[in-house]
PDB file of C-alpha atoms and ligand atoms in Angstrom:
ATOM      1  CA  MET A 215       0.077   0.124   0.017  1.00  0.00           C
ATOM      2  CA  GLU A 216       1.083   3.689  -0.518  1.00  0.00           C
ATOM      3  CA  ILE A 217       1.907   5.535   2.896  1.00  0.00           C
ATOM      4  CA  VAL A 218      -0.108   8.808   2.807  1.00  0.00           C
ATOM      5  CA  GLN A 219       2.536  11.891   3.458  1.00  0.00           C
ATOM      6  CA  TYR A 220       2.202  14.749   5.549  1.00  0.00           C
ATOM      7  CA  GLY A 221      -0.128  17.441   4.498  1.00  0.00           C
ATOM      8  CA  ASP A 222      -3.325  14.830   3.455  1.00  0.00           C
ATOM      9  CA  PRO A 223      -6.103  15.645   5.398  1.00  0.00           C
ATOM     10  CA  VAL A 224      -6.507  12.131   6.579  1.00  0.00           C
ATOM     11  CA  LEU A 225      -3.591  12.369   8.955  1.00  0.00           C
ATOM     12  CA  ARG A 226      -5.781  14.635  10.820  1.00  0.00           C
ATOM     13  CA  ALA A 227      -8.805  12.594  10.889  1.00  0.00           C
ATOM     14  CA  LYS A 228     -10.027  10.798  14.067  1.00  0.00           C
ATOM     15  CA  GLY A 229     -10.348   7.008  13.494  1.00  0.00           C
ATOM     16  CA  LYS A 230     -13.568   5.426  13.437  1.00  0.00           C
ATOM     17  CA  ARG A 231     -14.124   2.704  16.182  1.00  0.00           C
ATOM     18  CA  ILE A 232     -14.414  -0.691  14.355  1.00  0.00           C
ATOM     19  CA  GLU A 233     -17.631  -2.606  15.734  1.00  0.00           C
ATOM     20  CA  VAL A 234     -16.991  -5.835  13.968  1.00  0.00           C
ATOM     21  CA  ILE A 235     -13.356  -7.403  13.024  1.00  0.00           C
ATOM     22  CA  THR A 236     -14.624  -8.652   9.298  1.00  0.00           C
ATOM     23  CA  ASP A 237     -12.335 -10.102   6.392  1.00  0.00           C
ATOM     24  CA  GLU A 238     -11.979  -6.593   4.905  1.00  0.00           C
ATOM     25  CA  ILE A 239     -10.429  -5.686   8.002  1.00  0.00           C
ATOM     26  CA  ARG A 240      -8.207  -8.541   8.460  1.00  0.00           C
ATOM     27  CA  GLN A 241      -6.832  -8.158   4.999  1.00  0.00           C
ATOM     28  CA  LEU A 242      -6.339  -4.284   5.657  1.00  0.00           C
ATOM     29  CA  ALA A 243      -4.416  -5.367   8.706  1.00  0.00           C
ATOM     30  CA  ASP A 244      -2.224  -7.824   6.876  1.00  0.00           C
ATOM     31  CA  ALA A 245      -1.584  -5.152   3.942  1.00  0.00           C
ATOM     32  CA  MET A 246      -0.382  -2.988   6.699  1.00  0.00           C
ATOM     33  CA  ILE A 247       1.972  -5.120   8.246  1.00  0.00           C
ATOM     34  CA  GLU A 248       3.482  -5.715   4.783  1.00  0.00           C
ATOM     35  CA  THR A 249       3.648  -2.340   3.999  1.00  0.00           C
ATOM     36  CA  MET A 250       5.451  -1.330   7.616  1.00  0.00           C
ATOM     37  CA  ARG A 251       7.856  -4.088   6.927  1.00  0.00           C
ATOM     38  CA  LYS A 252       8.639  -2.823   3.290  1.00  0.00           C
ATOM     39  CA  ALA A 253       9.079   0.471   4.744  1.00  0.00           C
ATOM     40  CA  GLU A 254      11.332  -0.529   7.721  1.00  0.00           C
ATOM     41  CA  GLY A 255       9.051   1.224  10.218  1.00  0.00           C
ATOM     42  CA  VAL A 256       8.130   0.178  13.891  1.00  0.00           C
ATOM     43  CA  GLY A 257       4.503   0.911  13.384  1.00  0.00           C
ATOM     44  CA  LEU A 258       1.570   2.107  10.951  1.00  0.00           C
ATOM     45  CA  ALA A 259      -1.481   3.487  11.496  1.00  0.00           C
ATOM     46  CA  ALA A 260      -4.736   3.013   9.210  1.00  0.00           C
ATOM     47  CA  GLN A 261      -4.762   6.813   8.697  1.00  0.00           C
ATOM     48  CA  GLN A 262      -1.385   6.678   6.923  1.00  0.00           C
ATOM     49  CA  VAL A 263      -2.981   4.381   4.262  1.00  0.00           C
ATOM     50  CA  GLY A 264      -5.935   6.443   3.879  1.00  0.00           C
ATOM     51  CA  LYS A 265      -8.094   5.016   6.069  1.00  0.00           C
ATOM     52  CA  ALA A 266      -9.649   6.723   9.272  1.00  0.00           C
ATOM     53  CA  LEU A 267     -10.087   3.634  11.557  1.00  0.00           C
ATOM     54  CA  GLN A 268      -9.235   2.945  15.100  1.00  0.00           C
ATOM     55  CA  LEU A 269      -6.741   0.124  13.608  1.00  0.00           C
ATOM     56  CA  ALA A 270      -2.671   0.150  13.840  1.00  0.00           C
ATOM     57  CA  VAL A 271       0.049  -2.106  13.487  1.00  0.00           C
ATOM     58  CA  VAL A 272       2.999  -2.301  15.608  1.00  0.00           C
ATOM     59  CA  ASP A 273       6.627  -4.097  15.680  1.00  0.00           C
ATOM     60  CA  ALA A 274       8.834  -2.800  18.129  1.00  0.00           C
ATOM     61  CA  SER A 275      11.193  -6.188  18.136  1.00  0.00           C
ATOM     62  CA  VAL A 276      12.713  -5.103  14.960  1.00  0.00           C
ATOM     63  CA  ALA A 277      14.836  -2.551  16.672  1.00  0.00           C
ATOM     64  CA  GLU A 278      17.440  -4.410  18.459  1.00  0.00           C
ATOM     65  CA  ASP A 279      19.244  -1.246  19.318  1.00  0.00           C
ATOM     66  CA  ARG A 280      16.250   0.092  21.193  1.00  0.00           C
ATOM     67  CA  PRO A 281      14.805  -2.475  23.571  1.00  0.00           C
ATOM     68  CA  SER A 282      11.415  -2.918  24.363  1.00  0.00           C
ATOM     69  CA  ARG A 283       9.743  -4.515  27.447  1.00  0.00           C
ATOM     70  CA  MET A 284       6.083  -6.234  27.697  1.00  0.00           C
ATOM     71  CA  PHE A 285       4.024  -7.338  30.497  1.00  0.00           C
ATOM     72  CA  ILE A 286       0.982  -8.851  30.970  1.00  0.00           C
ATOM     73  CA  ASP A 287      -0.634  -9.115  34.530  1.00  0.00           C
ATOM     74  CA  GLY A 288       2.764  -8.008  35.774  1.00  0.00           C
ATOM     75  CA  LYS A 289       4.597 -10.735  34.274  1.00  0.00           C
ATOM     76  CA  GLU A 290       6.817 -10.060  31.420  1.00  0.00           C
ATOM     77  CA  VAL A 291       6.611 -11.681  28.093  1.00  0.00           C
ATOM     78  CA  ASP A 292       8.499 -12.200  24.993  1.00  0.00           C
ATOM     79  CA  ILE A 293       7.797  -8.935  22.812  1.00  0.00           C
ATOM     80  CA  LYS A 294       8.808 -11.183  19.867  1.00  0.00           C
ATOM     81  CA  GLU A 295       5.866 -13.704  20.338  1.00  0.00           C
ATOM     82  CA  TRP A 296       3.563 -10.814  20.283  1.00  0.00           C
ATOM     83  CA  SER A 297       5.046  -9.173  17.297  1.00  0.00           C
ATOM     84  CA  PRO A 298       3.772  -7.856  14.865  1.00  0.00           C
ATOM     85  CA  MET A 299       0.717  -6.571  16.801  1.00  0.00           C
ATOM     86  CA  VAL A 300      -2.502  -5.419  15.494  1.00  0.00           C
ATOM     87  CA  LEU A 301      -4.309  -2.815  17.867  1.00  0.00           C
ATOM     88  CA  VAL A 302      -7.960  -2.720  17.659  1.00  0.00           C
ATOM     89  CA  ASN A 303      -9.751   0.280  19.096  1.00  0.00           C
ATOM     90  CA  PRO A 304      -6.761   0.683  21.606  1.00  0.00           C
ATOM     91  CA  GLU A 305      -7.227   2.858  24.529  1.00  0.00           C
ATOM     92  CA  LEU A 306      -3.993   4.078  26.877  1.00  0.00           C
ATOM     93  CA  GLU A 307      -3.142   5.002  30.273  1.00  0.00           C
ATOM     94  CA  TYR A 308      -0.182   6.897  30.303  1.00  0.00           C
ATOM     95  CA  GLY A 309       2.741   6.133  33.290  1.00  0.00           C
ATOM     96  CA  PRO A 310       3.867   9.094  35.466  1.00  0.00           C
ATOM     97  CA  GLU A 311       7.559   8.815  34.168  1.00  0.00           C
ATOM     98  CA  LYS A 312       8.691  10.826  30.961  1.00  0.00           C
ATOM     99  CA  ALA A 313      11.500   9.907  28.565  1.00  0.00           C
ATOM    100  CA  THR A 314      12.903  11.916  25.406  1.00  0.00           C
ATOM    101  CA  ASP A 315      14.225   9.824  22.392  1.00  0.00           C
ATOM    102  CA  THR A 316      14.460  10.172  18.830  1.00  0.00           C
ATOM    103  CA  GLU A 317      11.340   9.411  16.742  1.00  0.00           C
ATOM    104  CA  GLY A 318      10.638   9.518  12.954  1.00  0.00           C
ATOM    105  CA  CYS A 319       7.215   8.800  10.892  1.00  0.00           C
ATOM    106  CA  LEU A 320       6.769   6.980   7.619  1.00  0.00           C
ATOM    107  CA  SER A 321       4.520  10.093   6.861  1.00  0.00           C
ATOM    108  CA  PHE A 322       7.591  12.401   6.955  1.00  0.00           C
ATOM    109  CA  PRO A 323      10.275  11.584   5.180  1.00  0.00           C
ATOM    110  CA  ARG A 324      13.772  12.317   6.521  1.00  0.00           C
ATOM    111  CA  VAL A 325      12.073  14.115   9.283  1.00  0.00           C
ATOM    112  CA  LEU A 326      14.003  13.132  12.815  1.00  0.00           C
ATOM    113  CA  ALA A 327      12.811  14.795  16.110  1.00  0.00           C
ATOM    114  CA  GLU A 328      13.681  14.216  20.001  1.00  0.00           C
ATOM    115  CA  ILE A 329      10.278  13.600  21.594  1.00  0.00           C
ATOM    116  CA  THR A 330       9.499  13.669  25.059  1.00  0.00           C
ATOM    117  CA  ARG A 331       6.454  10.945  26.113  1.00  0.00           C
ATOM    118  CA  PRO A 332       5.549   8.960  28.965  1.00  0.00           C
ATOM    119  CA  SER A 333       8.203   6.023  29.306  1.00  0.00           C
ATOM    120  CA  THR A 334       5.644   3.302  30.216  1.00  0.00           C
ATOM    121  CA  VAL A 335       2.142   3.127  28.860  1.00  0.00           C
ATOM    122  CA  LYS A 336      -0.661   0.652  29.974  1.00  0.00           C
ATOM    123  CA  VAL A 337      -2.535  -0.360  26.578  1.00  0.00           C
ATOM    124  CA  LYS A 338      -6.142  -1.995  26.639  1.00  0.00           C
ATOM    125  CA  THR A 339      -6.953  -3.476  22.981  1.00  0.00           C
ATOM    126  CA  GLN A 340      -8.541  -5.679  20.851  1.00  0.00           C
ATOM    127  CA  LEU A 341      -6.166  -8.126  18.580  1.00  0.00           C
ATOM    128  CA  ILE A 342      -6.955  -9.149  15.231  1.00  0.00           C
ATOM    129  CA  ASP A 343      -8.230 -12.247  16.177  1.00  0.00           C
ATOM    130  CA  GLY A 344     -10.765 -11.001  18.409  1.00  0.00           C
ATOM    131  CA  ARG A 345      -9.369 -11.542  21.786  1.00  0.00           C
ATOM    132  CA  PHE A 346      -9.060  -8.651  24.110  1.00  0.00           C
ATOM    133  CA  VAL A 347      -5.744  -7.902  25.929  1.00  0.00           C
ATOM    134  CA  GLU A 348      -4.263  -5.579  28.639  1.00  0.00           C
ATOM    135  CA  PHE A 349      -0.388  -4.811  28.693  1.00  0.00           C
ATOM    136  CA  GLU A 350       2.112  -2.734  29.881  1.00  0.00           C
ATOM    137  CA  ALA A 351       4.868  -1.606  27.359  1.00  0.00           C
ATOM    138  CA  HIS A 352       8.059   0.209  28.472  1.00  0.00           C
ATOM    139  CA  GLY A 353      11.090   1.355  26.199  1.00  0.00           C
ATOM    140  CA  LEU A 354      10.723   1.721  22.283  1.00  0.00           C
ATOM    141  CA  LEU A 355       7.276  -0.469  22.571  1.00  0.00           C
ATOM    142  CA  ALA A 356       5.710   2.323  24.623  1.00  0.00           C
ATOM    143  CA  ARG A 357       6.925   4.862  22.312  1.00  0.00           C
ATOM    144  CA  ALA A 358       5.561   3.225  19.314  1.00  0.00           C
ATOM    145  CA  VAL A 359       2.318   2.473  20.549  1.00  0.00           C
ATOM    146  CA  GLN A 360       1.753   5.814  21.484  1.00  0.00           C
ATOM    147  CA  HIS A 361       2.895   7.360  18.193  1.00  0.00           C
ATOM    148  CA  GLU A 362       0.393   5.148  16.681  1.00  0.00           C
ATOM    149  CA  VAL A 363      -2.846   5.805  18.833  1.00  0.00           C
ATOM    150  CA  ASP A 364      -2.059   9.475  18.496  1.00  0.00           C
ATOM    151  CA  HIS A 365      -2.327   8.922  14.606  1.00  0.00           C
ATOM    152  CA  LEU A 366      -5.335   7.201  15.436  1.00  0.00           C
ATOM    153  CA  ASN A 367      -6.791  10.299  17.090  1.00  0.00           C
ATOM    154  CA  GLY A 368      -5.492  12.801  14.084  1.00  0.00           C
ATOM    155  CA  ILE A 369      -2.369  13.819  16.525  1.00  0.00           C
ATOM    156  CA  LEU A 370       1.139  13.819  14.615  1.00  0.00           C
ATOM    157  CA  PHE A 371       4.466  13.670  16.129  1.00  0.00           C
ATOM    158  CA  ILE A 372       5.152  17.435  15.105  1.00  0.00           C
ATOM    159  CA  ASP A 373       2.458  18.463  17.647  1.00  0.00           C
ATOM    160  CA  ARG A 374       4.650  16.800  20.421  1.00  0.00           C
ATOM    161  CA  MET A 375       8.001  18.634  19.270  1.00  0.00           C
ATOM    162  CA  SER A 376       8.873  21.616  21.500  1.00  0.00           C
ATOM    163  CA  SER A 377       8.180  24.832  19.437  1.00  0.00           C
ATOM    164  CA  ALA A 378      12.005  25.128  19.235  1.00  0.00           C
ATOM    165  CA  ALA A 379      12.307  21.947  17.176  1.00  0.00           C
ATOM    166  CA  LYS A 380       9.210  22.568  15.172  1.00  0.00           C
ATOM    167  CA  ALA A 381      10.544  26.098  14.116  1.00  0.00           C
ATOM    168  CA  SER A 382      13.723  24.638  13.059  1.00  0.00           C
ATOM    169  CA  LEU A 383      11.951  21.951  10.722  1.00  0.00           C
ATOM    170  CA  ALA A 384       9.328  24.510   9.596  1.00  0.00           C
ATOM    171  CA  GLY A 385      10.966  24.918   5.936  1.00  0.00           C
ATOM    172  CA  LYS A 386      11.202  21.127   5.688  1.00  0.00           C
ATOM    173  CA  LEU A 387       7.537  20.898   6.615  1.00  0.00           C
ATOM    174  CA  LYS A 388       6.336  23.351   4.380  1.00  0.00           C
ATOM    175  CA  ARG A 389       8.143  21.483   1.417  1.00  0.00           C
ATOM    176  CA  LEU A 390       6.681  18.317   2.091  1.00  0.00           C
ATOM    177  CA  GLN A 391       3.342  20.076   2.435  1.00  0.00           C
ATOM    178  CA  LYS A 392       3.819  21.578  -0.856  1.00  0.00           C
ATOM    179  CA  ALA A 393       5.050  18.112  -2.392  1.00  0.00           C
ATOM    180  CA  GLN A 394       1.897  16.475  -1.279  1.00  0.00           C
ATOM    181  CA  LYS A 395      -0.534  19.049  -2.669  1.00  0.00           C
ATOM    182  CA  GLY A 396       1.316  18.785  -5.944  1.00  0.00           C
ATOM    183  CA  ARG A 397       0.503  14.864  -6.197  1.00  0.00           C
TER     184      ARG A 397
HETATM  185 ZN1  LIG B  84       3.745   8.066  12.329  1.00  0.00          ZN
END
């Protein structure tokens, strides 16, 4: 699938809740996983393939230099066994501590920025097979899930940057927006 670039209004749309996981949704999730892998990303939201739905895919296990931890019922689980993960209608509860790290976004080619976010997050979500799961994420997984759930609500990582960082990227962002309009 083609990845929607910054400037396309769908990136600002709030995703519609998924009431029933149909074959169409399952196929979309599969296509999104493939697209994320091809682009070497750790996450992709439905808005990024042009669909405003509460659906995202995440695979933080591929970034071995940026570790993740995942806990279910207080017990640590192997993130590899849970990846790639499809999040359907996910809800977050943010942890108290913050962390700053470099973030990029497949809808913003060649833009990287330091973003401060809660370092842990509790995630309540449905999986693509219909199961409901609650887990706690640390490290890159926590960051990736927050970035993707932001997308589902029409929020972009540039909204989370310091105003100084955003100002220094202003020219680049304008060029991306212009390129998008010219498509
Ligand atoms: Zn993104």
